Amino acid sequence: MKRIMRAASIKKLLAPLILAGASTSNFAVELGRIEGFGPVSRGFAGGGVAHATGAAAIILNPAELLSNKPGHEFMVQVSEIQAAIDVRNEQTHEIVHTANLGNNRGPYDLPEVAYSYRGDDWAFGAGIFAAAGFGIEYGRDSFLSTTTTGNVATGLESSGRLTALRIPIALAWQARPTLRLGAALDIVNLGLNIATLYDAKQVRMLVQQDRASGGLVTIVGALPTLAGVHLDFVNDHPIAGGLSGWGIGGRVGASWQVSPQTSLALAYEFETQLTDLRGKGRLTAVDILNNHIPVDGLGRFEDMQLPAAFVVGVSHQASTSVAVIADLRRTYWRKMLGDARFSYRAEGGLFDGQEMNALLALGFNNITSLTLGAQWSPNDRWTFRSGASHAVQQLVKDNNFSGAFPTLTRNHLVVNASYLWQSQYEFTFGCTYAWTPPVHNPGNNTASIPPIKGRNHQITPVISYRLAF
């Protein structure tokens, strides 16, 4: 009977924890966008909205498909994010590091494939782009798998991963001799893996903030022996996540040829219209004696979308061999993930059919990023590029930074080199170095009980191939 009463109380405590996992879904998207798509934009650290970027213009600024040479282009690119994320417990001084423990769960491979065709006054393109791919792997033995309440080493996994796939189809047309317009429609898939532990103190804080409904209204003190609750929605698959959804997105763009050497461009990316992210998983309650009570069920993140963004850019051909670009981008995360909603329905066992809902303030900021890049072509065969980008704001406020999830990588420095063989085949090799200032959470909040400090720096090698025909 005690076990049944304990399980019934635990059921009420579970719902708020799911939402905290939502924060992992956004770091990768911002990161992937900043680093850019295709060899040209990647060489510019994600910039080039007003520059000829080849078939990758489909996902940057479709109007720039008309800056390509007439004819066909096929492009393949693969990037591999090699993140080095450290989280330090400021109380115990323990430091945890990311590791490679799963299937495409660090390092993270990001493929891109695109095709475009340019006619006289119109252009078309289609492709498949891994718009994001990032996460963490901390294993089962760190302080992130140990509760503060009772100091219980649960042995439960701490990990997370996001994959965002875009499949765009784009059209561009020459509206006037100096004005190019374009639009793209994307099919979008978002997949999310979450495995994380929350302390009982975090759960009760959420309840005290009146962000729970249904069976959660009388939570506080319901289970004095509760140490923590573990959330596990993990699919050990290269692409698919434990929670996933499909939908559409898209963008429009316009480029104005101010002079033969200079062009200005505007592009707007619409927020996606995705189905709710759904999947089967497990919630495990842990008491101070390290007894585990699993509750299987179906989870759903409601209305989790990729945000809208606005970009303005300029490209200038300084000489026959040198070009420079500058982009300013604004991404509207706050509207999409200031709050997040999660619903959970237990399946089978004692809790079959029971539903719970919760709301969590994730504290996401809108992001403004500046990108500068340069290109030098000493001859007809070689092209060298370099770029840098900086995000002015931190994506998540300090009090919302969780040790279970990576922070935004705010700075990127990129170099690459392209070699053109037989005027048709282009091979590009490059590398990105990204880093961020340390992020401090003072602790004793819903994101972390102990004070923590997180740092992230990473190297991303990239190789690409383009064929013109």
Tab-separated table of C-alpha atoms in Angstrom:
chain	number	residue	atom	x	y	z
A	1	MET	CA	0.000	0.000	0.000
A	2	LYS	CA	2.844	2.406	0.842
A	3	ARG	CA	4.397	1.716	-2.537
A	4	ILE	CA	1.095	2.493	-4.281
A	5	MET	CA	0.653	5.732	-2.323
A	6	ARG	CA	4.234	6.715	-3.061
A	7	ALA	CA	3.812	6.016	-6.769
A	8	ALA	CA	0.569	7.993	-6.874
A	9	SER	CA	2.295	10.980	-5.309
A	10	ILE	CA	5.214	10.706	-7.684
A	11	LYS	CA	2.866	10.733	-10.640
A	12	LYS	CA	1.834	14.258	-9.686
A	13	LEU	CA	5.420	15.430	-9.553
A	14	LEU	CA	6.470	14.314	-13.004
A	15	ALA	CA	4.936	16.744	-15.446
A	16	PRO	CA	6.995	19.898	-14.810
A	17	LEU	CA	10.238	18.089	-15.414
A	18	ILE	CA	9.578	17.362	-19.060
A	19	LEU	CA	9.513	21.007	-20.001
A	20	ALA	CA	12.977	21.677	-18.737
A	21	GLY	CA	14.234	19.334	-21.430
A	22	ALA	CA	12.819	21.624	-24.091
A	23	SER	CA	15.756	24.011	-23.803
A	24	THR	CA	18.105	21.587	-25.560
A	25	SER	CA	16.235	21.949	-28.828
A	26	ASN	CA	17.390	25.459	-29.547
A	27	PHE	CA	21.130	25.626	-29.165
A	28	ALA	CA	21.802	23.596	-32.261
A	29	VAL	CA	19.511	25.523	-34.531
A	30	GLU	CA	21.101	28.845	-33.719
A	31	LEU	CA	24.520	27.289	-33.982
A	32	GLY	CA	23.857	25.633	-37.357
A	33	ARG	CA	22.446	28.839	-38.830
A	34	ILE	CA	25.405	30.932	-37.708
A	35	GLU	CA	27.901	28.532	-39.258
A	36	GLY	CA	26.111	28.672	-42.591
A	37	PHE	CA	25.262	26.305	-45.433
A	38	GLY	CA	27.263	25.402	-48.519
A	39	PRO	CA	30.975	26.112	-49.021
A	40	VAL	CA	30.633	29.847	-49.734
A	41	SER	CA	28.410	30.796	-46.798
A	42	ARG	CA	30.352	28.448	-44.509
A	43	GLY	CA	33.564	30.219	-45.510
A	44	PHE	CA	31.883	33.502	-44.534
A	45	ALA	CA	30.912	32.146	-41.061
A	46	GLY	CA	27.265	31.901	-42.102
A	47	GLY	CA	27.000	35.181	-43.993
A	48	GLY	CA	26.488	35.878	-47.671
A	49	VAL	CA	22.790	36.705	-47.958
A	50	ALA	CA	23.677	39.257	-50.680
A	51	HIS	CA	26.401	37.134	-52.292
A	52	ALA	CA	26.428	34.333	-54.880
A	53	THR	CA	26.363	31.212	-52.684
A	54	GLY	CA	25.541	28.571	-55.294
A	55	ALA	CA	22.800	26.010	-54.741
A	56	ALA	CA	22.904	26.720	-50.983
A	57	ALA	CA	21.092	29.995	-51.697
A	58	ILE	CA	17.941	27.859	-51.448
A	59	ILE	CA	18.200	27.980	-47.645
A	60	LEU	CA	19.945	31.384	-47.302
A	61	ASN	CA	18.309	33.813	-49.772
A	62	PRO	CA	16.512	32.177	-52.731
A	63	ALA	CA	16.853	35.372	-54.783
A	64	GLU	CA	20.606	34.750	-54.983
A	65	LEU	CA	20.016	31.668	-57.134
A	66	LEU	CA	20.040	34.222	-59.969
A	67	SER	CA	23.621	35.193	-59.096
A	68	ASN	CA	24.794	31.730	-60.094
A	69	LYS	CA	26.159	30.983	-63.534
A	70	PRO	CA	23.548	29.775	-66.076
A	71	GLY	CA	23.013	26.037	-66.020
A	72	HIS	CA	22.972	23.309	-63.389
A	73	GLU	CA	24.777	22.954	-60.088
A	74	PHE	CA	24.945	19.992	-57.709
A	75	MET	CA	26.396	20.388	-54.218
A	76	VAL	CA	27.235	17.955	-51.389
A	77	GLN	CA	28.688	19.030	-48.057
A	78	VAL	CA	29.342	17.260	-44.757
A	79	SER	CA	30.245	18.971	-41.488
A	80	GLU	CA	31.171	17.310	-38.204
A	81	ILE	CA	30.628	19.265	-34.986
A	82	GLN	CA	33.209	18.235	-32.395
A	83	ALA	CA	32.013	19.980	-29.252
A	84	ALA	CA	33.978	20.257	-26.012
A	85	ILE	CA	31.454	21.242	-23.354
A	86	ASP	CA	32.476	21.477	-19.696
A	87	VAL	CA	30.116	22.049	-16.772
A	88	ARG	CA	31.552	22.758	-13.323
A	89	ASN	CA	29.727	22.302	-10.025
A	90	GLU	CA	30.879	25.377	-8.102
A	91	GLN	CA	30.097	23.744	-4.745
A	92	THR	CA	31.919	20.426	-5.178
A	93	HIS	CA	34.306	21.614	-7.948
A	94	GLU	CA	33.445	18.529	-10.004
A	95	ILE	CA	33.721	19.032	-13.758
A	96	VAL	CA	31.915	16.939	-16.362
A	97	HIS	CA	32.902	16.726	-20.017
A	98	THR	CA	30.981	15.688	-23.096
A	99	ALA	CA	31.718	12.251	-24.519
A	100	ASN	CA	30.856	10.079	-27.517
A	101	LEU	CA	28.529	7.426	-26.106
A	102	GLY	CA	25.759	6.951	-28.665
A	103	ASN	CA	24.733	6.774	-32.305
A	104	ASN	CA	25.572	10.190	-33.877
A	105	ARG	CA	25.404	11.737	-30.417
A	106	GLY	CA	28.791	13.429	-30.446
A	107	PRO	CA	30.543	14.193	-32.745
A	108	TYR	CA	27.551	15.262	-34.814
A	109	ASP	CA	27.561	14.803	-38.573
A	110	LEU	CA	25.573	17.325	-40.641
A	111	PRO	CA	25.002	16.442	-44.328
A	112	GLU	CA	23.771	18.840	-47.030
A	113	VAL	CA	22.693	18.013	-50.575
A	114	ALA	CA	21.357	20.590	-53.059
A	115	TYR	CA	20.600	21.055	-56.764
A	116	SER	CA	19.875	24.278	-58.648
A	117	TYR	CA	19.243	25.423	-62.204
A	118	ARG	CA	19.450	28.966	-63.532
A	119	GLY	CA	17.791	30.080	-66.752
A	120	ASP	CA	17.770	33.542	-68.307
A	121	ASP	CA	15.463	35.304	-65.855
A	122	TRP	CA	14.458	32.560	-63.448
A	123	ALA	CA	16.043	29.882	-61.269
A	124	PHE	CA	14.976	26.773	-59.368
A	125	GLY	CA	16.487	24.780	-56.533
A	126	ALA	CA	15.824	21.892	-54.164
A	127	GLY	CA	17.809	20.226	-51.434
A	128	ILE	CA	18.091	18.474	-48.090
A	129	PHE	CA	19.861	20.267	-45.254
A	130	ALA	CA	20.659	19.207	-41.705
A	131	ALA	CA	19.794	22.563	-40.171
A	132	ALA	CA	21.067	21.540	-36.731
A	133	GLY	CA	22.835	18.723	-34.973
A	134	PHE	CA	24.114	19.159	-31.469
A	135	GLY	CA	23.817	17.884	-27.932
A	136	ILE	CA	25.576	16.485	-24.900
A	137	GLU	CA	26.693	13.098	-23.547
A	138	TYR	CA	27.657	13.034	-19.874
A	139	GLY	CA	27.196	9.357	-19.091
A	140	ARG	CA	25.702	8.039	-15.833
A	141	ASP	CA	28.245	8.798	-13.101
A	142	SER	CA	28.597	12.593	-12.851
A	143	PHE	CA	26.938	15.097	-10.526
A	144	LEU	CA	24.314	15.573	-13.252
A	145	SER	CA	23.140	12.020	-12.473
A	146	THR	CA	23.243	12.605	-8.706
A	147	THR	CA	20.510	14.370	-6.734
A	148	THR	CA	21.238	17.193	-4.325
A	149	THR	CA	18.403	15.919	-2.144
A	150	GLY	CA	19.868	12.914	-0.332
A	151	ASN	CA	23.000	12.886	-2.551
A	152	VAL	CA	21.621	9.874	-4.461
A	153	ALA	CA	23.845	8.525	-7.268
A	154	THR	CA	21.044	7.283	-9.530
A	155	GLY	CA	23.156	5.758	-12.325
A	156	LEU	CA	20.710	7.250	-14.845
A	157	GLU	CA	21.831	8.748	-18.141
A	158	SER	CA	22.363	12.462	-18.769
A	159	SER	CA	22.302	13.294	-22.476
A	160	GLY	CA	20.494	15.250	-25.152
A	161	ARG	CA	20.461	15.770	-28.912
A	162	LEU	CA	18.608	17.825	-31.482
A	163	THR	CA	18.318	17.100	-35.205
A	164	ALA	CA	16.527	19.558	-37.473
A	165	LEU	CA	16.061	18.577	-41.119
A	166	ARG	CA	14.905	21.001	-43.826
A	167	ILE	CA	13.889	19.955	-47.357
A	168	PRO	CA	13.409	23.200	-49.337
A	169	ILE	CA	12.102	23.858	-52.833
A	170	ALA	CA	12.886	27.354	-54.135
A	171	LEU	CA	12.097	29.634	-57.075
A	172	ALA	CA	13.705	32.939	-58.063
A	173	TRP	CA	12.886	35.435	-60.776
A	174	GLN	CA	14.424	38.597	-62.219
A	175	ALA	CA	11.729	41.188	-61.506
A	176	ARG	CA	13.828	44.058	-62.913
A	177	PRO	CA	17.358	44.297	-64.297
A	178	THR	CA	18.638	45.264	-60.840
A	179	LEU	CA	16.082	43.415	-58.673
A	180	ARG	CA	16.031	39.690	-57.899
A	181	LEU	CA	13.231	38.047	-55.888
A	182	GLY	CA	12.975	34.538	-54.461
A	183	ALA	CA	10.916	32.273	-52.212
A	184	ALA	CA	11.300	28.785	-50.750
A	185	LEU	CA	8.981	26.307	-49.083
A	186	ASP	CA	10.512	23.790	-46.659
A	187	ILE	CA	9.379	20.451	-45.337
A	188	VAL	CA	10.770	20.376	-41.796
A	189	ASN	CA	11.450	17.578	-39.319
A	190	LEU	CA	12.489	18.186	-35.727
A	191	GLY	CA	13.802	15.326	-33.584
A	192	LEU	CA	14.717	15.590	-29.911
A	193	ASN	CA	16.457	13.213	-27.498
A	194	ILE	CA	16.304	13.976	-23.774
A	195	ALA	CA	17.688	12.077	-20.789
A	196	THR	CA	18.081	14.213	-17.685
A	197	LEU	CA	17.637	14.170	-13.922
A	198	TYR	CA	15.820	16.804	-11.866
A	199	ASP	CA	16.117	17.218	-8.143
A	200	ALA	CA	13.022	17.161	-5.938
A	201	LYS	CA	13.736	20.785	-4.971
A	202	GLN	CA	13.449	21.829	-8.607
A	203	VAL	CA	10.133	20.051	-8.926
A	204	ARG	CA	8.643	21.758	-5.900
A	205	MET	CA	9.892	25.158	-7.066
A	206	LEU	CA	7.938	24.713	-10.284
A	207	VAL	CA	4.840	23.871	-8.309
A	208	GLN	CA	5.228	26.915	-6.073
A	209	GLN	CA	5.366	29.106	-9.199
A	210	ASP	CA	1.860	27.906	-10.152
A	211	ARG	CA	3.013	26.515	-13.505
A	212	ALA	CA	1.312	23.152	-13.139
A	213	SER	CA	-2.309	22.071	-13.636
A	214	GLY	CA	-4.501	19.042	-13.128
A	215	GLY	CA	-3.166	16.624	-10.563
A	216	LEU	CA	-0.233	18.917	-9.756
A	217	VAL	CA	-2.146	21.492	-7.678
A	218	THR	CA	-1.471	19.761	-4.357
A	219	ILE	CA	2.118	18.713	-5.066
A	220	VAL	CA	4.159	20.464	-2.403
A	221	GLY	CA	5.293	18.021	0.217
A	222	ALA	CA	3.418	15.140	-1.374
A	223	LEU	CA	6.380	12.809	-1.153
A	224	PRO	CA	8.944	13.720	1.512
A	225	THR	CA	11.244	10.862	0.466
A	226	LEU	CA	11.476	11.912	-3.173
A	227	ALA	CA	15.067	12.647	-4.223
A	228	GLY	CA	14.574	13.327	-7.923
A	229	VAL	CA	12.843	12.447	-11.172
A	230	HIS	CA	14.551	11.293	-14.352
A	231	LEU	CA	13.219	11.944	-17.840
A	232	ASP	CA	14.207	9.593	-20.693
A	233	PHE	CA	13.025	10.152	-24.262
A	234	VAL	CA	16.042	8.830	-26.178
A	235	ASN	CA	16.145	7.050	-29.528
A	236	ASP	CA	19.691	5.808	-30.208
A	237	HIS	CA	19.412	6.449	-33.949
A	238	PRO	CA	21.588	8.610	-36.251
A	239	ILE	CA	18.682	10.905	-37.161
A	240	ALA	CA	15.395	10.118	-35.413
A	241	GLY	CA	14.740	11.453	-31.916
A	242	GLY	CA	12.723	10.158	-29.001
A	243	LEU	CA	10.313	13.044	-29.627
A	244	SER	CA	9.702	14.244	-33.177
A	245	GLY	CA	7.369	16.241	-35.389
A	246	TRP	CA	6.901	17.264	-39.033
A	247	GLY	CA	5.704	20.479	-40.629
A	248	ILE	CA	6.556	23.282	-43.021
A	249	GLY	CA	8.636	26.440	-43.058
A	250	GLY	CA	10.056	28.786	-45.632
A	251	ARG	CA	11.682	32.066	-46.502
A	252	VAL	CA	11.522	34.968	-48.956
A	253	GLY	CA	14.352	37.138	-50.185
A	254	ALA	CA	15.168	40.118	-52.371
A	255	SER	CA	18.494	41.330	-53.774
A	256	TRP	CA	19.128	44.770	-55.265
A	257	GLN	CA	22.122	45.331	-57.518
A	258	VAL	CA	23.112	48.826	-56.390
A	259	SER	CA	26.084	48.920	-58.768
A	260	PRO	CA	28.028	46.357	-60.795
A	261	GLN	CA	30.228	45.817	-57.736
A	262	THR	CA	27.726	46.089	-54.855
A	263	SER	CA	24.472	44.369	-53.944
A	264	LEU	CA	22.131	44.665	-50.958
A	265	ALA	CA	19.780	41.909	-49.814
A	266	LEU	CA	16.949	41.264	-47.380
A	267	ALA	CA	15.684	37.836	-46.359
A	268	TYR	CA	12.964	36.761	-43.952
A	269	GLU	CA	12.601	33.235	-42.603
A	270	PHE	CA	9.128	32.340	-41.336
A	271	GLU	CA	8.599	30.508	-38.078
A	272	THR	CA	7.825	26.871	-38.764
A	273	GLN	CA	4.409	25.271	-38.518
A	274	LEU	CA	5.241	21.902	-36.977
A	275	THR	CA	3.054	19.269	-35.440
A	276	ASP	CA	3.539	18.691	-31.727
A	277	LEU	CA	6.677	16.717	-30.926
A	278	ARG	CA	5.489	13.303	-29.755
A	279	GLY	CA	7.145	10.130	-28.586
A	280	LYS	CA	7.170	7.308	-26.094
A	281	GLY	CA	9.485	7.474	-23.122
A	282	ARG	CA	9.918	6.830	-19.451
A	283	LEU	CA	9.784	8.907	-16.299
A	284	THR	CA	11.585	7.405	-13.324
A	285	ALA	CA	11.060	8.643	-9.782
A	286	VAL	CA	13.958	8.045	-7.364
A	287	ASP	CA	13.693	8.163	-3.568
A	288	ILE	CA	16.454	8.850	-1.044
A	289	LEU	CA	17.179	5.108	-0.811
A	290	ASN	CA	17.737	4.994	-4.592
A	291	ASN	CA	14.584	2.992	-5.262
A	292	HIS	CA	13.411	3.559	-8.844
A	293	ILE	CA	9.758	3.746	-9.886
A	294	PRO	CA	9.404	3.867	-13.716
A	295	VAL	CA	6.281	5.274	-15.383
A	296	ASP	CA	6.059	4.625	-19.133
A	297	GLY	CA	3.982	6.938	-21.279
A	298	LEU	CA	3.541	9.219	-24.255
A	299	GLY	CA	5.061	12.712	-24.160
A	300	ARG	CA	4.158	15.719	-26.260
A	301	PHE	CA	5.759	19.139	-26.589
A	302	GLU	CA	3.019	21.462	-27.746
A	303	ASP	CA	3.671	24.021	-30.476
A	304	MET	CA	7.457	23.806	-30.381
A	305	GLN	CA	8.670	25.681	-33.451
A	306	LEU	CA	11.827	26.969	-35.084
A	307	PRO	CA	11.763	30.781	-34.884
A	308	ALA	CA	11.374	33.529	-37.438
A	309	ALA	CA	14.467	35.488	-38.466
A	310	PHE	CA	15.248	38.638	-40.452
A	311	VAL	CA	18.549	39.220	-42.272
A	312	VAL	CA	20.005	42.234	-44.064
A	313	GLY	CA	23.278	41.910	-45.948
A	314	VAL	CA	25.691	43.604	-48.327
A	315	SER	CA	28.246	42.162	-50.761
A	316	HIS	CA	30.945	44.217	-52.467
A	317	GLN	CA	33.419	43.163	-55.153
A	318	ALA	CA	36.421	45.230	-54.116
A	319	SER	CA	38.531	44.054	-57.091
A	320	THR	CA	38.570	41.257	-59.637
A	321	SER	CA	40.020	38.931	-56.988
A	322	VAL	CA	38.640	40.237	-53.659
A	323	ALA	CA	35.061	40.348	-52.329
A	324	VAL	CA	33.747	41.248	-48.869
A	325	ILE	CA	30.376	40.682	-47.185
A	326	ALA	CA	28.542	41.754	-44.044
A	327	ASP	CA	25.278	40.366	-42.613
A	328	LEU	CA	23.134	41.379	-39.653
A	329	ARG	CA	20.650	38.770	-38.456
A	330	ARG	CA	17.860	38.919	-35.859
A	331	THR	CA	16.354	35.624	-34.625
A	332	TYR	CA	13.154	35.743	-32.572
A	333	TRP	CA	13.606	33.001	-29.969
A	334	ARG	CA	11.758	34.788	-27.166
A	335	LYS	CA	8.358	34.532	-28.824
A	336	MET	CA	8.785	30.866	-29.627
A	337	LEU	CA	10.342	29.636	-26.383
A	338	GLY	CA	9.852	32.176	-23.659
A	339	ASP	CA	7.538	29.475	-22.278
A	340	ALA	CA	7.072	25.860	-23.306
A	341	ARG	CA	4.171	23.469	-22.765
A	342	PHE	CA	4.333	19.754	-22.218
A	343	SER	CA	1.639	17.125	-21.786
A	344	TYR	CA	2.143	13.557	-20.640
A	345	ARG	CA	-0.169	10.561	-20.778
A	346	ALA	CA	0.735	7.415	-18.899
A	347	GLU	CA	0.273	4.145	-20.777
A	348	GLY	CA	-0.256	0.858	-18.982
A	349	GLY	CA	0.143	-0.048	-15.354
A	350	LEU	CA	-1.247	1.830	-12.391
A	351	PHE	CA	-1.329	5.214	-14.146
A	352	ASP	CA	-2.839	4.151	-17.487
A	353	GLY	CA	-4.688	7.028	-19.146
A	354	GLN	CA	-3.725	9.663	-16.595
A	355	GLU	CA	-2.776	13.039	-18.103
A	356	MET	CA	-0.767	15.954	-16.744
A	357	ASN	CA	0.202	19.361	-18.115
A	358	ALA	CA	2.826	21.896	-17.140
A	359	LEU	CA	4.321	25.195	-18.238
A	360	LEU	CA	7.937	26.251	-17.828
A	361	ALA	CA	9.637	29.619	-18.352
A	362	LEU	CA	12.722	28.792	-20.411
A	363	GLY	CA	14.028	32.367	-20.490
A	364	PHE	CA	15.165	32.485	-24.122
A	365	ASN	CA	16.369	35.786	-25.579
A	366	ASN	CA	16.103	37.120	-29.097
A	367	ILE	CA	19.497	36.943	-30.792
A	368	THR	CA	21.253	39.556	-32.931
A	369	SER	CA	24.330	38.292	-34.766
A	370	LEU	CA	26.852	40.127	-36.933
A	371	THR	CA	28.855	38.322	-39.605
A	372	LEU	CA	31.811	39.606	-41.637
A	373	GLY	CA	33.576	37.710	-44.406
A	374	ALA	CA	36.122	38.052	-47.191
A	375	GLN	CA	37.020	36.070	-50.308
A	376	TRP	CA	40.260	36.103	-52.331
A	377	SER	CA	40.731	34.382	-55.695
A	378	PRO	CA	44.392	34.674	-56.737
A	379	ASN	CA	43.729	32.735	-59.959
A	380	ASP	CA	41.011	30.799	-61.786
A	381	ARG	CA	41.551	27.644	-59.743
A	382	TRP	CA	41.897	28.694	-56.100
A	383	THR	CA	39.524	30.640	-53.833
A	384	PHE	CA	40.236	31.344	-50.173
A	385	ARG	CA	37.592	32.538	-47.696
A	386	SER	CA	37.483	33.583	-44.091
A	387	GLY	CA	34.753	34.913	-41.837
A	388	ALA	CA	33.779	35.686	-38.264
A	389	SER	CA	30.444	35.969	-36.501
A	390	HIS	CA	29.387	37.180	-33.077
A	391	ALA	CA	26.046	36.834	-31.301
A	392	VAL	CA	25.435	39.956	-29.226
A	393	GLN	CA	23.150	38.296	-26.680
A	394	GLN	CA	23.396	35.093	-24.715
A	395	LEU	CA	20.615	32.743	-25.823
A	396	VAL	CA	19.465	31.737	-22.333
A	397	LYS	CA	19.527	33.880	-19.207
A	398	ASP	CA	21.950	32.841	-16.465
A	399	ASN	CA	19.159	31.609	-14.163
A	400	ASN	CA	17.847	29.382	-16.966
A	401	PHE	CA	21.186	27.804	-17.863
A	402	SER	CA	21.104	24.100	-17.066
A	403	GLY	CA	24.108	21.850	-16.652
A	404	ALA	CA	22.223	19.193	-18.581
A	405	PHE	CA	22.250	21.256	-21.799
A	406	PRO	CA	24.867	23.182	-23.774
A	407	THR	CA	24.874	26.938	-23.975
A	408	LEU	CA	24.922	28.939	-27.181
A	409	THR	CA	28.275	29.150	-28.949
A	410	ARG	CA	28.391	32.899	-29.532
A	411	ASN	CA	31.575	33.342	-31.598
A	412	HIS	CA	32.716	31.653	-34.806
A	413	LEU	CA	35.930	31.962	-36.804
A	414	VAL	CA	36.087	30.142	-40.155
A	415	VAL	CA	38.583	29.521	-42.943
A	416	ASN	CA	38.200	27.415	-46.078
A	417	ALA	CA	39.763	26.911	-49.490
A	418	SER	CA	38.174	25.844	-52.794
A	419	TYR	CA	39.953	24.274	-55.742
A	420	LEU	CA	38.330	24.232	-59.192
A	421	TRP	CA	39.354	21.333	-61.415
A	422	GLN	CA	38.663	21.319	-65.160
A	423	SER	CA	36.315	24.325	-64.771
A	424	GLN	CA	33.558	21.999	-63.569
A	425	TYR	CA	34.488	20.221	-60.349
A	426	GLU	CA	35.061	22.196	-57.162
A	427	PHE	CA	36.418	20.734	-53.913
A	428	THR	CA	36.349	22.714	-50.670
A	429	PHE	CA	37.988	22.012	-47.329
A	430	GLY	CA	37.533	24.166	-44.260
A	431	CYS	CA	37.274	24.399	-40.512
A	432	THR	CA	35.355	26.413	-37.929
A	433	TYR	CA	36.478	27.234	-34.418
A	434	ALA	CA	33.662	28.317	-32.097
A	435	TRP	CA	33.680	29.422	-28.478
A	436	THR	CA	31.647	31.237	-25.851
A	437	PRO	CA	32.370	33.093	-22.603
A	438	PRO	CA	31.547	31.070	-19.474
A	439	VAL	CA	27.906	31.103	-18.395
A	440	HIS	CA	27.164	31.170	-14.645
A	441	ASN	CA	23.983	29.987	-12.961
A	442	PRO	CA	23.972	30.995	-9.255
A	443	GLY	CA	21.893	27.925	-8.418
A	444	ASN	CA	18.861	27.332	-6.215
A	445	ASN	CA	16.473	27.744	-9.137
A	446	THR	CA	14.467	25.526	-11.476
A	447	ALA	CA	17.427	25.065	-13.854
A	448	SER	CA	20.001	23.988	-11.270
A	449	ILE	CA	20.201	23.537	-7.506
A	450	PRO	CA	24.008	23.822	-7.142
A	451	PRO	CA	25.718	26.865	-8.669
A	452	ILE	CA	27.256	25.872	-11.993
A	453	LYS	CA	29.489	27.286	-14.702
A	454	GLY	CA	29.370	26.120	-18.325
A	455	ARG	CA	31.850	26.580	-21.151
A	456	ASN	CA	31.810	25.428	-24.747
A	457	HIS	CA	34.396	25.480	-27.504
A	458	GLN	CA	34.360	23.329	-30.607
A	459	ILE	CA	35.987	22.548	-33.915
A	460	THR	CA	33.923	21.761	-37.002
A	461	PRO	CA	35.764	20.395	-40.056
A	462	VAL	CA	33.855	20.506	-43.334
A	463	ILE	CA	34.310	19.092	-46.814
A	464	SER	CA	32.201	19.875	-49.869
A	465	TYR	CA	31.943	19.118	-53.573
A	466	ARG	CA	30.236	21.139	-56.298
A	467	LEU	CA	29.594	20.122	-59.887
A	468	ALA	CA	28.595	22.630	-62.588
A	469	PHE	CA	27.067	21.279	-65.786
